[in-house]
Short mmCIF file of C-alpha atoms in Angstrom, two decimals:
data_model
loop_
_atom_site.label_atom_id
_atom_site.label_comp_id
_atom_site.label_asym_id
_atom_site.label_seq_id
_atom_site.Cartn_x
_atom_site.Cartn_y
_atom_site.Cartn_z
CA UNK A 18 -15.72 20.70 30.15
CA UNK A 19 -13.26 21.31 27.34
CA UNK A 20 -14.06 20.12 23.87
CA UNK A 21 -12.00 17.12 22.68
CA UNK A 22 -11.23 19.15 19.55
CA UNK A 23 -8.92 21.30 21.63
CA UNK A 24 -6.39 18.53 21.17
CA UNK A 25 -5.74 19.99 17.73
CA UNK A 26 -3.90 23.02 19.11
CA UNK A 27 -0.46 21.34 19.34
CA UNK A 28 -0.79 20.39 15.66
CA UNK A 29 -1.47 23.86 14.32
CA UNK A 30 0.95 25.53 11.91
CA UNK A 31 3.58 23.46 10.09
CA UNK A 32 4.08 20.53 12.45
CA UNK A 33 4.83 17.06 11.18
CA UNK A 34 2.60 14.34 12.58
CA UNK A 35 1.76 10.69 12.09
CA UNK A 36 -1.57 9.97 10.44
CA UNK A 37 -3.27 6.99 12.04
CA UNK A 38 -6.47 5.30 10.99
CA UNK A 39 -8.22 7.93 8.88
CA UNK A 40 -9.88 7.65 5.53
CA UNK A 41 -9.23 10.21 2.72
CA UNK A 42 -12.03 12.45 4.03
CA UNK A 43 -10.70 12.51 7.58
CA UNK A 44 -13.43 10.27 9.01
CA UNK A 45 -12.76 7.63 11.64
CA UNK A 46 -11.47 4.39 10.23
CA UNK A 47 -9.42 1.50 11.48
CA UNK A 48 -6.27 0.17 9.91
CA UNK A 49 -2.52 0.36 10.00
CA UNK A 50 -0.62 3.70 10.14
CA UNK A 51 -0.49 5.53 6.81
CA UNK A 52 2.65 7.63 7.18
CA UNK A 53 3.77 11.17 7.84
CA UNK A 54 1.72 14.28 7.21
CA UNK A 55 2.31 17.96 7.77
CA UNK A 56 -0.36 20.38 8.95
CA UNK A 57 -0.52 23.31 6.52
CA UNK A 58 -3.88 25.02 6.19
CA UNK A 59 -2.38 27.93 4.24
CA UNK A 60 -0.86 25.60 1.66
CA UNK A 61 -4.13 23.68 1.44
CA UNK A 62 -5.94 26.88 0.50
CA UNK A 63 -3.32 27.83 -2.07
CA UNK A 64 -2.70 24.55 -3.82
CA UNK A 65 -5.61 22.18 -3.28
CA UNK A 66 -7.57 21.77 -6.52
CA UNK A 67 -10.96 23.47 -6.35
CA UNK A 68 -12.46 20.51 -8.16
CA UNK A 69 -11.52 18.25 -5.25
CA UNK A 70 -12.59 20.36 -2.30
CA UNK A 71 -15.07 23.05 -1.33
CA UNK A 72 -13.20 23.96 1.87
CA UNK A 73 -12.32 27.65 2.06
CA UNK A 74 -10.04 29.34 4.57
CA UNK A 75 -11.66 32.70 5.33
CA UNK A 76 -9.62 33.84 8.31
CA UNK A 77 -6.57 32.55 10.14
CA UNK A 78 -6.23 33.03 13.91
CA UNK A 79 -3.58 32.23 16.48
CA UNK A 80 -4.18 29.19 18.67
CA UNK A 81 -3.83 31.31 21.80
CA UNK A 82 -6.73 33.52 20.71
CA UNK A 83 -9.22 30.63 20.50
CA UNK A 84 -11.57 30.36 23.48
CA UNK A 85 -13.20 27.23 24.91
CA UNK A 86 -16.46 28.26 23.26
CA UNK A 87 -14.68 28.49 19.92
CA UNK A 88 -13.35 24.95 20.32
CA UNK A 89 -16.92 23.65 20.70
CA UNK A 90 -17.66 24.53 17.09
CA UNK A 91 -14.27 23.61 15.63
CA UNK A 92 -14.32 20.81 13.04
CA UNK A 93 -12.70 17.52 14.12
CA UNK A 94 -10.10 17.72 11.36
CA UNK A 95 -7.07 19.76 10.30
CA UNK A 96 -5.84 20.50 6.80
CA UNK A 97 -2.49 19.31 5.55
CA UNK A 98 -0.38 17.31 3.13
CA UNK A 99 0.31 13.57 3.13
CA UNK A 100 3.92 12.75 2.25
CA UNK A 101 2.94 9.18 1.35
CA UNK A 102 -0.04 9.94 -0.90
CA UNK A 103 1.51 13.21 -2.17
CA UNK A 104 -1.86 14.92 -1.82
CA UNK A 105 -3.68 17.52 0.27
CA UNK A 106 -6.41 16.34 2.63
CA UNK A 107 -8.30 16.83 5.90
CA UNK A 108 -7.04 14.68 8.78
CA UNK A 109 -8.96 13.62 11.86
CA UNK A 110 -7.44 15.32 14.92
CA UNK A 111 -8.07 12.35 17.19
CA UNK A 112 -6.07 10.08 14.88
CA UNK A 113 -2.81 12.02 14.55
CA UNK A 114 0.09 12.40 16.94
CA UNK A 115 3.31 14.47 16.83
CA UNK A 116 6.08 12.61 15.06
CA UNK A 117 8.78 11.13 17.26
CA UNK A 118 12.21 11.49 15.67
CA UNK A 119 14.92 8.90 16.28
CA UNK A 120 17.85 10.15 18.33
CA UNK A 121 20.12 7.28 17.33
CA UNK A 122 19.52 6.77 13.58
CA UNK A 123 22.41 8.95 12.40
CA UNK A 124 24.90 7.63 14.94
CA UNK A 125 23.96 4.08 13.95
CA UNK A 126 24.97 4.59 10.30
CA UNK A 127 27.83 2.26 9.43
CA UNK A 128 29.81 4.66 7.24
CA UNK A 129 33.18 6.37 7.52
CA UNK A 130 33.19 8.68 10.60
CA UNK A 131 34.81 11.47 8.56
CA UNK A 132 31.97 11.34 6.07
CA UNK A 133 29.38 11.50 8.86
CA UNK A 134 31.12 14.54 10.34
CA UNK A 135 31.11 16.36 7.00
CA UNK A 136 27.43 15.65 6.36
CA UNK A 137 26.36 16.68 9.85
CA UNK A 138 28.43 19.88 9.78
CA UNK A 139 26.97 21.08 6.49
CA UNK A 140 23.38 20.31 7.42
CA UNK A 141 23.63 21.90 10.87
CA UNK A 142 25.09 25.15 9.59
CA UNK A 143 22.19 25.77 7.22
CA UNK A 144 20.19 28.95 7.73
CA UNK A 145 17.74 30.29 5.11
CA UNK A 146 18.16 33.88 6.37
CA UNK A 147 21.86 34.17 7.13
CA UNK A 148 25.23 32.68 6.39
CA UNK A 149 26.86 32.39 2.96
CA UNK A 150 25.14 34.40 0.27
CA UNK A 151 25.86 35.31 -3.32
CA UNK A 152 26.56 38.90 -4.37
CA UNK A 153 23.01 38.87 -5.77
CA UNK A 154 20.43 39.22 -3.01
CA UNK A 155 18.53 36.01 -2.28
CA UNK A 156 21.00 33.64 -3.97
CA UNK A 157 23.26 31.08 -2.36
CA UNK A 158 21.34 30.48 0.88
CA UNK A 159 20.46 26.86 0.26
CA UNK A 160 22.34 23.60 0.69
CA UNK A 161 22.45 21.26 -2.30
CA UNK A 162 23.85 17.79 -1.73
CA UNK A 163 24.59 14.97 -4.15
CA UNK A 164 24.75 11.40 -2.85
CA UNK A 165 26.27 9.40 -5.70
CA UNK A 166 27.20 5.74 -5.73
CA UNK A 167 26.27 2.26 -6.79
CA UNK A 168 23.45 0.07 -5.50
CA UNK A 169 23.30 -0.73 -1.78
CA UNK A 170 25.82 1.93 -0.77
CA UNK A 171 23.45 3.56 1.73
CA UNK A 172 22.31 6.72 -0.04
CA UNK A 173 18.63 6.54 0.94
CA UNK A 174 19.37 5.35 4.45
CA UNK A 175 21.78 8.24 4.96
CA UNK A 176 19.21 10.81 3.84
CA UNK A 177 16.58 9.33 6.13
CA UNK A 178 19.03 9.37 9.04
CA UNK A 179 19.89 13.02 8.36
CA UNK A 180 16.20 13.93 8.52
CA UNK A 181 15.85 12.12 11.84
CA UNK A 182 19.00 13.73 13.26
CA UNK A 183 17.92 17.26 12.31
CA UNK A 184 14.27 16.59 13.23
CA UNK A 185 13.03 17.84 9.87
CA UNK A 186 10.30 16.35 7.66
CA UNK A 187 11.63 14.38 4.69
CA UNK A 188 9.85 15.18 1.43
CA UNK A 189 10.74 12.65 -1.27
CA UNK A 190 10.12 13.49 -4.93
CA UNK A 191 10.94 11.44 -8.01
CA UNK A 192 11.88 12.82 -11.40
CA UNK A 193 8.67 11.36 -12.84
CA UNK A 194 6.60 13.51 -10.48
CA UNK A 195 8.24 16.65 -11.87
CA UNK A 196 7.50 15.67 -15.46
CA UNK A 197 9.75 15.77 -18.50
CA UNK A 198 8.47 18.76 -20.49
CA UNK A 199 10.48 21.89 -19.57
CA UNK A 200 7.38 23.96 -18.77
CA UNK A 201 5.98 21.23 -16.52
CA UNK A 202 9.26 20.79 -14.68
CA UNK A 203 9.54 24.53 -14.10
CA UNK A 204 6.05 24.90 -12.62
CA UNK A 205 6.11 21.71 -10.57
CA UNK A 206 9.61 22.32 -9.20
CA UNK A 207 8.66 25.85 -8.15
CA UNK A 208 5.78 24.41 -6.14
CA UNK A 209 7.96 21.71 -4.54
CA UNK A 210 10.73 24.13 -3.55
CA UNK A 211 8.24 26.62 -2.12
CA UNK A 212 6.58 24.03 0.11
CA UNK A 213 9.94 22.57 1.16
CA UNK A 214 11.05 25.94 2.50
CA UNK A 215 7.68 26.61 4.12
CA UNK A 216 7.74 23.25 5.91
CA UNK A 217 11.44 23.57 6.85
CA UNK A 218 11.83 20.13 5.32
CA UNK A 219 14.65 18.23 3.64
CA UNK A 220 13.87 17.63 -0.03
CA UNK A 221 15.08 14.36 -1.51
CA UNK A 222 15.10 14.16 -5.31
CA UNK A 223 15.59 10.45 -5.83
CA UNK A 224 17.39 8.99 -8.88
CA UNK A 225 18.06 12.44 -10.32
CA UNK A 226 20.30 11.19 -13.14
CA UNK A 227 18.32 13.03 -15.82
CA UNK A 228 19.24 16.36 -14.23
CA UNK A 229 22.82 15.55 -13.27
CA UNK A 230 24.18 13.89 -16.40
CA UNK A 231 26.22 15.96 -18.83
CA UNK A 232 24.15 17.86 -21.36
CA UNK A 233 24.36 17.19 -25.07
CA UNK A 234 24.04 19.63 -27.96
CA UNK A 235 21.66 17.16 -29.63
CA UNK A 236 19.02 17.09 -26.86
CA UNK A 237 17.61 20.61 -26.69
CA UNK A 238 14.52 19.63 -24.70
CA UNK A 239 16.56 18.09 -21.90
CA UNK A 240 18.96 21.05 -21.96
CA UNK A 241 16.03 23.42 -21.39
CA UNK A 242 14.77 21.26 -18.53
CA UNK A 243 18.18 21.19 -16.83
CA UNK A 244 18.64 24.94 -17.30
CA UNK A 245 15.29 25.60 -15.62
CA UNK A 246 16.28 23.26 -12.80
CA UNK A 247 19.60 25.04 -12.24
CA UNK A 248 18.01 28.48 -12.30
CA UNK A 249 15.58 27.62 -9.53
CA UNK A 250 18.28 26.00 -7.40
CA UNK A 251 20.20 29.28 -7.35
CA UNK A 252 17.43 30.94 -5.32
CA UNK A 253 16.46 27.92 -3.25
CA UNK A 254 16.87 28.60 0.50
CA UNK A 255 16.29 25.12 1.86
CA UNK A 256 18.08 21.76 1.91
CA UNK A 257 17.95 19.49 -1.14
CA UNK A 258 19.69 16.14 -1.56
CA UNK A 259 19.87 14.40 -4.94
CA UNK A 260 20.72 10.72 -5.34
CA UNK A 261 22.26 9.32 -8.50
CA UNK A 262 24.20 6.38 -9.93
CA UNK A 263 26.19 8.70 -12.20
CA UNK A 264 29.35 9.06 -10.17
CA UNK A 265 31.63 10.16 -13.00
CA UNK A 266 29.22 11.72 -15.53
CA UNK A 267 28.01 14.81 -13.67
CA UNK A 268 27.29 18.00 -15.63
CA UNK A 269 29.96 20.72 -15.14
CA UNK A 270 27.25 23.14 -13.99
CA UNK A 271 26.59 20.95 -10.97
CA UNK A 272 30.27 20.32 -10.34
CA UNK A 273 30.86 24.08 -10.08
CA UNK A 274 28.12 24.40 -7.47
CA UNK A 275 29.95 22.20 -4.98
CA UNK A 276 32.86 23.61 -3.03
CA UNK A 277 33.46 20.55 -0.84
CA UNK A 278 33.54 16.97 -2.07
CA UNK A 279 34.39 13.72 -0.32
CA UNK A 280 34.84 10.55 -2.37
CA UNK A 281 35.04 7.40 -0.28
CA UNK A 282 34.52 3.80 -1.44
CA UNK A 283 31.40 3.53 -3.63
CA UNK A 284 29.81 6.65 -2.18
CA UNK A 285 30.50 10.24 -3.17
CA UNK A 286 29.16 13.04 -1.03
CA UNK A 287 29.18 16.58 -2.36
CA UNK A 288 27.51 19.67 -0.95
CA UNK A 289 27.39 23.38 -1.62
CA UNK A 290 26.43 26.23 0.70
#
């Protein structure tokens, strides 16, 4: 008889799943669903604080190489990252299921059809290994989008629908999570961009006004933070979308990054490839 733990095989690698009824240690618990997770044992070993966990990854093997006898001694949990708690953890295999993406979310958006076509075209043409590239190796492979507009114009809903349409995990980060000291922003942003590419996710930087507003000669600390942000974006190979209320006060450095812009009603969409 096969071990029940063999059910973990479809969740190996970087597969998004839905965490259901587990406590922070991965033990059985009962309650409402807790949100999306991504299985990433390699990232767990690299980034999980040693003070929080004594789990060590000594050797990685392919799922196909694991025998039925091996499954008998496998732990009932997998290692990954919770998008809701923004933390690494062990998740009970019996309480997670592959995420089901909506096939109708994007088509159901009540926005201008031309705008939907532009967004979908840019997202679908993204490739981290090919396509448009700068004359410097490794630059210009990412897609950076700015969703700018007033309240209730559908920025967040559009980003969520894009993630569903492309069947990619949505990793939401706020400016506060990155910090405000230039050195903290640099280190934290490097971590976020690295995991975003590894997970093949869409990164949403919500309310990114502090990065997008025009720089001032009197605020050297913020200038350093924005410069660090721009430098890392140049080598980013994934998809990032920033939301902002600053429709008309965008820094020229960001304006120059975007080759295609559509301004319709209260919502401005701008992307670079």
